[in-house]
Coordinates of C-alpha atoms and ligand atoms in Angstrom, one line a residue:
X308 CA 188.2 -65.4 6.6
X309 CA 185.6 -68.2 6.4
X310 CA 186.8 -71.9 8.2
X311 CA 186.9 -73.8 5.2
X312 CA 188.2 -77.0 6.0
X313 CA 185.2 -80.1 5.9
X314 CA 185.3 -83.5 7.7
X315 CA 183.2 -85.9 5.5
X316 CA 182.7 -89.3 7.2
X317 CA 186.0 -88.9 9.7
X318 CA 188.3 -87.3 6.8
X319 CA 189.1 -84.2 7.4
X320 CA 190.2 -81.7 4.8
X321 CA 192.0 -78.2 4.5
X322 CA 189.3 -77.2 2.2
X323 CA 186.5 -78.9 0.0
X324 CA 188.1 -79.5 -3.0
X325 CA 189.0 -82.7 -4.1
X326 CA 191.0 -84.1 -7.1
X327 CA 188.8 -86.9 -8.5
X328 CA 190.1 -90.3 -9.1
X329 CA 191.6 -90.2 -12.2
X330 CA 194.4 -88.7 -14.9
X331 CA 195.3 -85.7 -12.7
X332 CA 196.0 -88.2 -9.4
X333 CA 198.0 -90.8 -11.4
X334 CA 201.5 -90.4 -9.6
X335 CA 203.1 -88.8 -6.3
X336 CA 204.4 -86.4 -8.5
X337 CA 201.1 -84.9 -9.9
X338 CA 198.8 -85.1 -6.5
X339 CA 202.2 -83.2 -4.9
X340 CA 202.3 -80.8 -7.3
X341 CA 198.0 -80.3 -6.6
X342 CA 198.4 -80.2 -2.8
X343 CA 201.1 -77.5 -3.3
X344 CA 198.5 -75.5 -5.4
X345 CA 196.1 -76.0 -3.2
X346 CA 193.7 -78.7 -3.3
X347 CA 193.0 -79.8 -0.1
X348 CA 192.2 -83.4 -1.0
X349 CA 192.7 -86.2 -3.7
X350 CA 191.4 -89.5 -4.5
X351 CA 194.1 -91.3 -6.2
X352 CA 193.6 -92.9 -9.6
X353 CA 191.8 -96.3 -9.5
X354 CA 194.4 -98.8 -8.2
X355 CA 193.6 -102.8 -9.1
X356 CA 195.4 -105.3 -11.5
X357 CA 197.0 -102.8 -13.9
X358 CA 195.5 -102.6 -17.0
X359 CA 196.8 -101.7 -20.9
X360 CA 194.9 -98.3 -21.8
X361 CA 194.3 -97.9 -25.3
X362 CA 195.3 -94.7 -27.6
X363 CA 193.2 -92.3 -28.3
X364 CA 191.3 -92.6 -25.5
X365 CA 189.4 -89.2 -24.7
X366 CA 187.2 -87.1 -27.1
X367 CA 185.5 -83.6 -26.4
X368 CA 182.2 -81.8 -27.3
X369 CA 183.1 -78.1 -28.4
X370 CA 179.6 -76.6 -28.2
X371 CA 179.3 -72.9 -29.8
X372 CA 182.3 -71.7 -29.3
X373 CA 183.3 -73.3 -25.7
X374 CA 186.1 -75.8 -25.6
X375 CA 185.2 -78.8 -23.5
X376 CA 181.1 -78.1 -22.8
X377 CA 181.1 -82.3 -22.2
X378 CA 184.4 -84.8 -22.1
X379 CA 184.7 -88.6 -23.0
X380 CA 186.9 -91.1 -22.1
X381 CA 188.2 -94.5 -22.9
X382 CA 190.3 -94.8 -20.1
X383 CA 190.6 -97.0 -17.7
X384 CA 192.1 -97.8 -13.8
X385 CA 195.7 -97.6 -13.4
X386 CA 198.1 -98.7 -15.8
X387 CA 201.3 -98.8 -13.5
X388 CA 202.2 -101.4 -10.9
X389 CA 200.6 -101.4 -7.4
X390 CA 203.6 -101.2 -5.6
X391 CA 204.8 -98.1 -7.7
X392 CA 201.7 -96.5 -6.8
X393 CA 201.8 -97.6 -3.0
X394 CA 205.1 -96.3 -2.7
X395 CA 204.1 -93.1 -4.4
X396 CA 201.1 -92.6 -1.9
X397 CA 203.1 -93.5 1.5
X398 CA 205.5 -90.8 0.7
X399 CA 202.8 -88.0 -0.3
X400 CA 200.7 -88.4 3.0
X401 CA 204.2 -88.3 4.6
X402 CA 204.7 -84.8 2.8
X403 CA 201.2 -83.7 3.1
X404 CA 199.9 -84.9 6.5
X405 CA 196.7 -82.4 6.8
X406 CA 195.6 -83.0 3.2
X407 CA 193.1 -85.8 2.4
X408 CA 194.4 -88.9 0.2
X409 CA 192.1 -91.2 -0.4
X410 CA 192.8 -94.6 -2.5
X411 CA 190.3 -95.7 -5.2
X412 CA 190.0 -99.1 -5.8
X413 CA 188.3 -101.4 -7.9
X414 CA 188.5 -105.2 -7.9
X415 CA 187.1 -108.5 -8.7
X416 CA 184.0 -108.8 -6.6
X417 CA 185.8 -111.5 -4.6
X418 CA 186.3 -111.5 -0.1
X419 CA 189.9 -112.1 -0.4
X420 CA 190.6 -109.4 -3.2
X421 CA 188.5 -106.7 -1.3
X422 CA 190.5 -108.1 2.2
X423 CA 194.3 -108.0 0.4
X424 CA 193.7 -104.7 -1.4
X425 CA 191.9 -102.5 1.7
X426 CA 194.8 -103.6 4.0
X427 CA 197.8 -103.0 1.4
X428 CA 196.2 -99.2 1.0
X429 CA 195.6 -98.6 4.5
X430 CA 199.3 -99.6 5.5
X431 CA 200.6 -96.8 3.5
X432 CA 198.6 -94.5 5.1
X433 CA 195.6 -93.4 3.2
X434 CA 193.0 -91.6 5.0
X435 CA 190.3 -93.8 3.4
X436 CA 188.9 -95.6 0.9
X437 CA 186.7 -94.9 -2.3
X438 CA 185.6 -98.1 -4.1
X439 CA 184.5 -97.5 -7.7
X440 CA 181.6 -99.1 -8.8
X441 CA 181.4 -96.6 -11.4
X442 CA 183.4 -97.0 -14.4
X443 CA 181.2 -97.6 -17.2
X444 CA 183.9 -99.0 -20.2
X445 CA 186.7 -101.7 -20.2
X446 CA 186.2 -102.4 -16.0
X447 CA 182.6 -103.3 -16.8
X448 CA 183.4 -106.2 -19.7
X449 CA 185.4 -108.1 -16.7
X450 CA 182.7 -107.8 -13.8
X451 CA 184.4 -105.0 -12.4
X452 CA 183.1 -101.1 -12.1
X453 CA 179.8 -100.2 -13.2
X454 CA 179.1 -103.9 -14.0
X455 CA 179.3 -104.2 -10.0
X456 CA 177.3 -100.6 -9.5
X457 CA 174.3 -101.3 -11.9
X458 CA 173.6 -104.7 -9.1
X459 CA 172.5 -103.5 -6.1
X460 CA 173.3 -106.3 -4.0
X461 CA 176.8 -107.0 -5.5
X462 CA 177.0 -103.0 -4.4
X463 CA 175.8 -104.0 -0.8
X464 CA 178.1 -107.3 -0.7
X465 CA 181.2 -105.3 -1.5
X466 CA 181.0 -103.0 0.4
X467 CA 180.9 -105.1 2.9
X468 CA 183.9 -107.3 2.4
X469 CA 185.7 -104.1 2.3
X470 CA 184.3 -103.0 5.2
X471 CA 185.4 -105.8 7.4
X472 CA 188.9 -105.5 6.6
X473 CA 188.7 -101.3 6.7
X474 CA 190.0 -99.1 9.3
X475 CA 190.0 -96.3 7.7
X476 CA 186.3 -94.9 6.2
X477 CA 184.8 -96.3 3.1
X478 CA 183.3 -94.0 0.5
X479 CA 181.0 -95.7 -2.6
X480 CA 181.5 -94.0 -5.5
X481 CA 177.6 -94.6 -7.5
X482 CA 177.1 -95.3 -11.5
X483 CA 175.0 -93.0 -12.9
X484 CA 174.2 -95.6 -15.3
X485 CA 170.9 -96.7 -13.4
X486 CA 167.3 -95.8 -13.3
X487 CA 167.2 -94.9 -9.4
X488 CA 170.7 -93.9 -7.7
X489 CA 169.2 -94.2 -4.5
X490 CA 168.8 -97.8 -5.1
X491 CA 172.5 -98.4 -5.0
X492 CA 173.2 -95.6 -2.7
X493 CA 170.5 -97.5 0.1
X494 CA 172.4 -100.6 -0.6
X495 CA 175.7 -99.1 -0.5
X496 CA 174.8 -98.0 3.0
X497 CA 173.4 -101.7 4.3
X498 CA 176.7 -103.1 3.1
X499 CA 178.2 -100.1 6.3
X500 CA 179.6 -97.2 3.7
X501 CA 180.9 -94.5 5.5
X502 CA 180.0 -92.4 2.9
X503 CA 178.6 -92.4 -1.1
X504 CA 180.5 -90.0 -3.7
X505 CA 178.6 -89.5 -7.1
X506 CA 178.6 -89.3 -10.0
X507 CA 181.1 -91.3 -11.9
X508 CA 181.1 -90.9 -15.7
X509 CA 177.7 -91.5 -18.0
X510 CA 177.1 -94.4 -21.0
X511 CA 178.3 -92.1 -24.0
X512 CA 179.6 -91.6 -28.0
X513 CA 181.4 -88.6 -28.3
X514 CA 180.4 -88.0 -31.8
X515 CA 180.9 -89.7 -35.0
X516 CA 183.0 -87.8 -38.2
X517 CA 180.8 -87.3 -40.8
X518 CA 183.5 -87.3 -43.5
X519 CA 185.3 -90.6 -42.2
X520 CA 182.6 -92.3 -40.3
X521 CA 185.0 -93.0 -37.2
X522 CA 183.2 -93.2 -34.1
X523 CA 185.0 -90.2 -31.9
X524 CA 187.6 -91.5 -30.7
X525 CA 188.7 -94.8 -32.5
X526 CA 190.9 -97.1 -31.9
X527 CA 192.4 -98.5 -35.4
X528 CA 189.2 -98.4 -36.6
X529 CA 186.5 -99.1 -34.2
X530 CA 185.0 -97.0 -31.6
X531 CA 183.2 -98.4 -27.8
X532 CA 180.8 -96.6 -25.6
X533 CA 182.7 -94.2 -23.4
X534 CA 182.0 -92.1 -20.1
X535 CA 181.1 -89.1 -20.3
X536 CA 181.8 -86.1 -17.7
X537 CA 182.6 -81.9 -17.6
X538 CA 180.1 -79.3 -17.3
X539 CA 177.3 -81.2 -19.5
X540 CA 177.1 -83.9 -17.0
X541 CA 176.3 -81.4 -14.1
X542 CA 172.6 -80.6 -13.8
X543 CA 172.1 -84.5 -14.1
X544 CA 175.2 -85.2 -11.0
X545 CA 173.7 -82.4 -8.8
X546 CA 169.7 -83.9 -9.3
X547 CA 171.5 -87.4 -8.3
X548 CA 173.5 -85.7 -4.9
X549 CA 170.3 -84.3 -4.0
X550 CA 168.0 -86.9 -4.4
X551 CA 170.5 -89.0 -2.1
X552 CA 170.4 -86.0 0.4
X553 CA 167.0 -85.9 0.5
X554 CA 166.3 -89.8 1.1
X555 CA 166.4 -90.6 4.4
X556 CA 166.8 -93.8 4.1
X557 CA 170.7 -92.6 2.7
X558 CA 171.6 -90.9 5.4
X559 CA 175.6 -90.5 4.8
X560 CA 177.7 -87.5 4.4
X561 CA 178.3 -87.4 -0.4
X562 CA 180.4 -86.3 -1.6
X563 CA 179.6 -84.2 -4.8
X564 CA 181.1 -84.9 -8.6
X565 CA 180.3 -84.3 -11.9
X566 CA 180.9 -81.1 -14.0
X567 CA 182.0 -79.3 -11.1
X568 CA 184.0 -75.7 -12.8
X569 CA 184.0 -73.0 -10.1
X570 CA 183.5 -72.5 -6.8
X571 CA 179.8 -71.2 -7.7
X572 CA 179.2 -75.0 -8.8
X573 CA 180.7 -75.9 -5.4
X574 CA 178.5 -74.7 -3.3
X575 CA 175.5 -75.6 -5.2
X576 CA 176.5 -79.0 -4.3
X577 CA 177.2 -77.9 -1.3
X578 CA 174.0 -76.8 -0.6
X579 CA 172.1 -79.4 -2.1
X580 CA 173.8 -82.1 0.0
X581 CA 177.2 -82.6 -0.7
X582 CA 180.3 -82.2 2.6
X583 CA 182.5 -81.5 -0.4
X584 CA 183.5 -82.1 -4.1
X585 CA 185.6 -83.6 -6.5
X586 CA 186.7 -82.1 -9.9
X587 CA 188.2 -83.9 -12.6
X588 CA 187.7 -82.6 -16.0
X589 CA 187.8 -78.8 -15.2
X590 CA 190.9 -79.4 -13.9
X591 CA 192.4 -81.4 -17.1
X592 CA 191.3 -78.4 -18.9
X593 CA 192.7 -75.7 -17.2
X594 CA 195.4 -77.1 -15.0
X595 CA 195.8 -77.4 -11.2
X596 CA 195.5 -73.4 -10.2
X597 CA 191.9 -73.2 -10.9
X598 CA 191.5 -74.0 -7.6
X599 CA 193.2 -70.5 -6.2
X600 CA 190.0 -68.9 -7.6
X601 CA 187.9 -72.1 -6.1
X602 CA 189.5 -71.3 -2.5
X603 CA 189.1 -67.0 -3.4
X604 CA 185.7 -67.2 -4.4
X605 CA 184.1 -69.5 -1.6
X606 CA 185.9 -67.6 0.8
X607 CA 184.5 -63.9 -0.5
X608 CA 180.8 -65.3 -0.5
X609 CA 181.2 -66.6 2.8
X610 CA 182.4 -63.7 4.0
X611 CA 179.9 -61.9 2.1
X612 CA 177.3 -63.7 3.5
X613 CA 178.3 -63.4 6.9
X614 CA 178.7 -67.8 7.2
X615 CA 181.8 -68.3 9.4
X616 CA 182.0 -72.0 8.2
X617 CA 181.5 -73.8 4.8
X618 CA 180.3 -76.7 6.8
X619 CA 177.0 -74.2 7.2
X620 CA 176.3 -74.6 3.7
X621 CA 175.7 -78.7 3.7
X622 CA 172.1 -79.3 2.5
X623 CA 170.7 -75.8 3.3
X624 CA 168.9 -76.2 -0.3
X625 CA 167.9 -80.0 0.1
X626 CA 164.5 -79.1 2.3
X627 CA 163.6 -77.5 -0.8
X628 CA 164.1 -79.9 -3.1
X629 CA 160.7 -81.9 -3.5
X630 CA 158.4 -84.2 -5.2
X631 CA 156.7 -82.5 -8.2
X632 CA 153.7 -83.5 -6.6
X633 CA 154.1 -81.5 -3.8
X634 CA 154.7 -78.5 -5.9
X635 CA 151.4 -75.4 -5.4
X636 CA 149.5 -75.3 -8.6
X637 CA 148.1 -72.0 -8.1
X638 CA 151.4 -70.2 -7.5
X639 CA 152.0 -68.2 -10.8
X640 CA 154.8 -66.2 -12.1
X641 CA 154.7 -63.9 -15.4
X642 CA 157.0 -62.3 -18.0
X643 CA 157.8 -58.9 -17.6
X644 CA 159.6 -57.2 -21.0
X645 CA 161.9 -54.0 -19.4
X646 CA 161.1 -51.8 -22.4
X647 CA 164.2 -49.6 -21.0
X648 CA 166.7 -52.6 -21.6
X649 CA 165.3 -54.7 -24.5
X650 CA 167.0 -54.6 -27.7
X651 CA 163.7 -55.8 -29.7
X652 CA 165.4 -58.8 -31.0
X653 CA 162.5 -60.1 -30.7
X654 CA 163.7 -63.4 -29.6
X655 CA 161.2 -63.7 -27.3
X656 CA 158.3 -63.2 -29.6
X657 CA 159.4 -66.1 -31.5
X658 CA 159.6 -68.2 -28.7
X659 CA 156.7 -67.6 -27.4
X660 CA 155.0 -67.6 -30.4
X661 CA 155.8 -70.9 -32.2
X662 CA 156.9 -72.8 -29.2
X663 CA 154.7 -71.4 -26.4
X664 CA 152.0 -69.9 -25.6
X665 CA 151.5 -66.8 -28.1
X666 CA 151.6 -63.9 -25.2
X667 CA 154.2 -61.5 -26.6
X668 CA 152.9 -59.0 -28.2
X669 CA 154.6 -56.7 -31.4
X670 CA 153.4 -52.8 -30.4
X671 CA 153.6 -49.5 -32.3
X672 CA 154.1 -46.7 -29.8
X673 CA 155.8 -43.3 -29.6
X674 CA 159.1 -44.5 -30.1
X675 CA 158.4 -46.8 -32.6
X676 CA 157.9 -51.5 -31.7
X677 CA 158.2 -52.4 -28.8
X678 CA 157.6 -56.0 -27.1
X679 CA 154.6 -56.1 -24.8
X680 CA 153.4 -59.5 -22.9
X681 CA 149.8 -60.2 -22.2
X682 CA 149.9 -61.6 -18.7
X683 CA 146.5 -62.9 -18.2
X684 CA 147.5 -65.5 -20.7
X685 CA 151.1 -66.2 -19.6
X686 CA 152.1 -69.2 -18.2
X687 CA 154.7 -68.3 -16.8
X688 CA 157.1 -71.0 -18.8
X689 CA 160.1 -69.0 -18.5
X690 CA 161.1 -69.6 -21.9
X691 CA 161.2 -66.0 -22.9
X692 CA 163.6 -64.7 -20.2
X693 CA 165.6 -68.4 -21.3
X694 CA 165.8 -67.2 -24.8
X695 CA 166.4 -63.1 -24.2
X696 CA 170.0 -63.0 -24.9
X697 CA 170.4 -59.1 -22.2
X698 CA 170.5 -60.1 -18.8
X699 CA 168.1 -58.4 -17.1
X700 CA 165.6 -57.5 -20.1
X701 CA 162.7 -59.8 -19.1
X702 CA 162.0 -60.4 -15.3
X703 CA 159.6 -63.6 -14.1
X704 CA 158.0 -61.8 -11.6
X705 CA 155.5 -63.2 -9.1
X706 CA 151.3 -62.9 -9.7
X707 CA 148.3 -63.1 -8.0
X708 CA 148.0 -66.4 -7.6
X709 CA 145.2 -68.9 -8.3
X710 CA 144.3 -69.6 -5.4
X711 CA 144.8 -70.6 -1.8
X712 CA 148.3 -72.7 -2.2
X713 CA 147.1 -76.2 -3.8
X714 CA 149.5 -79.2 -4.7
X715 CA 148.4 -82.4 -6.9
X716 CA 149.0 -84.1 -3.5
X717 CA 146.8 -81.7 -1.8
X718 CA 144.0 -82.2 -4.5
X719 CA 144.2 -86.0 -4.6
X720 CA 143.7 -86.1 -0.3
X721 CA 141.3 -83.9 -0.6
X722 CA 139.5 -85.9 -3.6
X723 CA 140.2 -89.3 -1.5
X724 CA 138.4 -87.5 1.7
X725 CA 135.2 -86.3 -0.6
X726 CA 135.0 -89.6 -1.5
X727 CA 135.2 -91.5 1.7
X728 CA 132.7 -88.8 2.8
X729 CA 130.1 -89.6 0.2
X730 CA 130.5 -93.4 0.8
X731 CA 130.0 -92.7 4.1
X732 CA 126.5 -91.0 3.6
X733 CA 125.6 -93.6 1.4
X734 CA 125.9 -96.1 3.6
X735 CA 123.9 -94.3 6.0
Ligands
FMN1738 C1 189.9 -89.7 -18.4 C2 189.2 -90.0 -17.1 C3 189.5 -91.1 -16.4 C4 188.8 -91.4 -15.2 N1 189.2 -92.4 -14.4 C5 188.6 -92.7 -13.3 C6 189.1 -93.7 -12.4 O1 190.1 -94.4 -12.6 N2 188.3 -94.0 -11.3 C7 187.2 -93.3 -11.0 O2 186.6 -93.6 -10.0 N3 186.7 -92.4 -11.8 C8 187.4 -92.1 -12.9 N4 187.0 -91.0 -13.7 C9 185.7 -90.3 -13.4 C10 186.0 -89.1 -12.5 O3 186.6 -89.4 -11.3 C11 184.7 -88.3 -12.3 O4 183.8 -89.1 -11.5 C12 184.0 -87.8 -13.5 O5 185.0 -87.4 -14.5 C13 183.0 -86.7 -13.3 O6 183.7 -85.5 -12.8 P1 184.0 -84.3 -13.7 O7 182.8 -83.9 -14.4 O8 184.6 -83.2 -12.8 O9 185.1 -84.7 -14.7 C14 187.7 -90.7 -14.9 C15 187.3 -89.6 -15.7 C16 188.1 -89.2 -16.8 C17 187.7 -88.1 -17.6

């Protein structure tokens, strides 16, 4: 059996999954009950001045048949008393001394608030610290949350008040609400984080009912822009984690959220940066024992793969994660149809033919159509294979290429050198 166990920034961890700050860490009793399943960490619902949620609060995009594809929520921090919650966390790091509990917290971007709340947390025992500058609703109208994580420098300042009164270390959790996430994630580490966990929730409307015209949810009436998170969010969370992996002016251990369903999600992150990962939504959906098939799973493909640590998998994939200017132009791949396999739905044809390149071709042979595609005019888009609903039936398979390997990069140094060459002669 693989070693599992991570230690991102100094916290160390039975294993690499983490409950994410929010509905399923609310109370002792629920990050007890997840620890006892199996989760080898959890970052405690946002604690600050308790708030009054509202009801509804959360909404859910059903796409083709699949419950849950995105989730939104009103929500906000805590709703219960600090001291209920400080109690509640003292006595689970008592119970669970080798799992990870971090406290999230979120104040108003004051010294003395930062000071008061770091040292309350750290004297029941946490094992560090997450401050949320992500929340996008509700947080954000008082100064608080993303309101702090879209400013840079109000990023960098707190961080640093909570720094100087930490002993434990300090994770930022990053807004996806930005242009550039390494912005905030460079300032974040100026201001001394330990370590940056991304994303938090995304500027969203769930949907609007087209027979009442309430926004999706509504409150008595009126609706407010919500975040949004589950398996929608991730393509856009794991381009975020590796584009902080792959700055080096970053340079501290992420960890990885957003839309995060199986262990195969996991280690993307994994790979693409992240020491380990938090999961909220997949776990509101199907309950706290999704993460025996988590722990299963990333222990068979280690195993598998002959990796005696998880730890082995941290940024493996990040090295090849690049600028698209440094991509080779002349590299080409082509659509293959397996004859053998295809069901002529013809799918592909379509495809290609209104919304590509027109390369498919409808023949008459022996045994009657069958789908052919011209490769010298292929571009290699990979929509037909997107589209082909039989695994298997249409294989991008590499070409001769171009040329020699040749990137826009390539071609503009090369251009800039010509140049400076023919400036050169002319001056002689
Ligand atoms: C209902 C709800 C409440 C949340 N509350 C918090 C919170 O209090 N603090 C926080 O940092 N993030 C909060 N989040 C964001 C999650 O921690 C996480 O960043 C986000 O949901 C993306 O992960 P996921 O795709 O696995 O859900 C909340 C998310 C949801 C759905």
């Amino acid at each position: 059996m693989a070693d599992l166990r991570i230690n991102l920034a100094g916290i160390e961890s039975p294993n690499p999954f983490w409950l994410a700050s929010a509905p399923p860490t609310n109370t002792g009793y629920q990050v007890q009950r997840a620890f006892e399943a199996g989760w080898g960490g959890a970052v405690w619902k946002t604690l600050g001045e308790p708030i009054i949620n509202t009801s509804a609060r959360f909404a859910a995009v059903h796409y083709n048949g699949q419950r849950v594809a995105g989730f939104n929520n009103i929500e906000l921090i805590t709703d219960r008393p600090l001291e209920v919650n400080l109690k509640e966390i003292y006595e689970t790091k008592k119970r669970f001394p080798k799992h990870a509990l971090v406290a999230s917290l979120m104040v108003e971007p004051k010294r003395e608030k930062w000071h008061e709340i770091v040292k309350r947390v750290e004297d029941v025992g946490v094992d560090g610290l997450e401050l949320n500058f992500g929340c996008p609703h509700g947080m954000a109208e008082r100064g608080m949350g993303a309101a702090s994580g879209q400013q840079p420098d109000l990023v960098e300042m707190q961080t640093m008040w909570a720094k100087e009164a930490a002993k434990t270390p300090v994770i930022v959790k990053l807004t996806p609400n930005i242009t550039d996430i390494t912005v905030t994630a460079r300032h974040a580490v100026m201001g001394g984080a330990d370590a940056i966990s991304l994303i938090n929730t995304i500027n969203s409307l769930a949907g609007v009912d087209i027979h009442s015209w309430q926004t999706i949810p509504h409150v008595a009436g009126k609706g407010a822009h919500g975040g949004y998170c589950g398996p929608a969010v991730k393509p856009i969370a794991l381009n975020m984690v590796a584009e902080c992996a792959r700055n080096p002016q970053v340079g501290v251990p992420i960890s990885g959220i957003g839309g995060i369903s199986t262990w195969q999600d996991a280690v993307e992150f994994m790979l693409m940066g992240a020491t380990g990962v938090q999961i909220c939504t997949a776990a509101m959906h199907h309950g706290f024992r999704i993460v025996e098939e988590m722990i299963d799973g990333l222990n068979n493909y280690l195993d598998d793969k002959g990796i005696a640590s998880v730890e082995e998998l941290i940024g493996k994939s990040v090295p090849r994660y690049s600028n698209w200017g440094d991509l080779d132009l002349n590299y080409r791949v082509v659509a293959r149809i397996n004859t053998e396999t295809c069901i002529n739905c013809n799918k592909c044809h379509i495809a290609c033919e209104d919304t590509s390149h027109q390369c498919i071709d409808m023949l008459n042979g022996d045994g009657g159509k069958y789908l052919q595609v011209r490769e010298e005019d292929c571009v290699g888009c990979n929509l037909c294979s997107i589209v082909c609903p039989v695994d298997g039936a249409i294989e991008m398979a590499e070409a001769a290429p171009a040329g020699a390997p040749m990137s826009w990069n390539d071609r503009q140094r090369t251009l800039a050198k010509l140049n400076a060459g023919t400036a050169e002669m002319e001056a002689v």
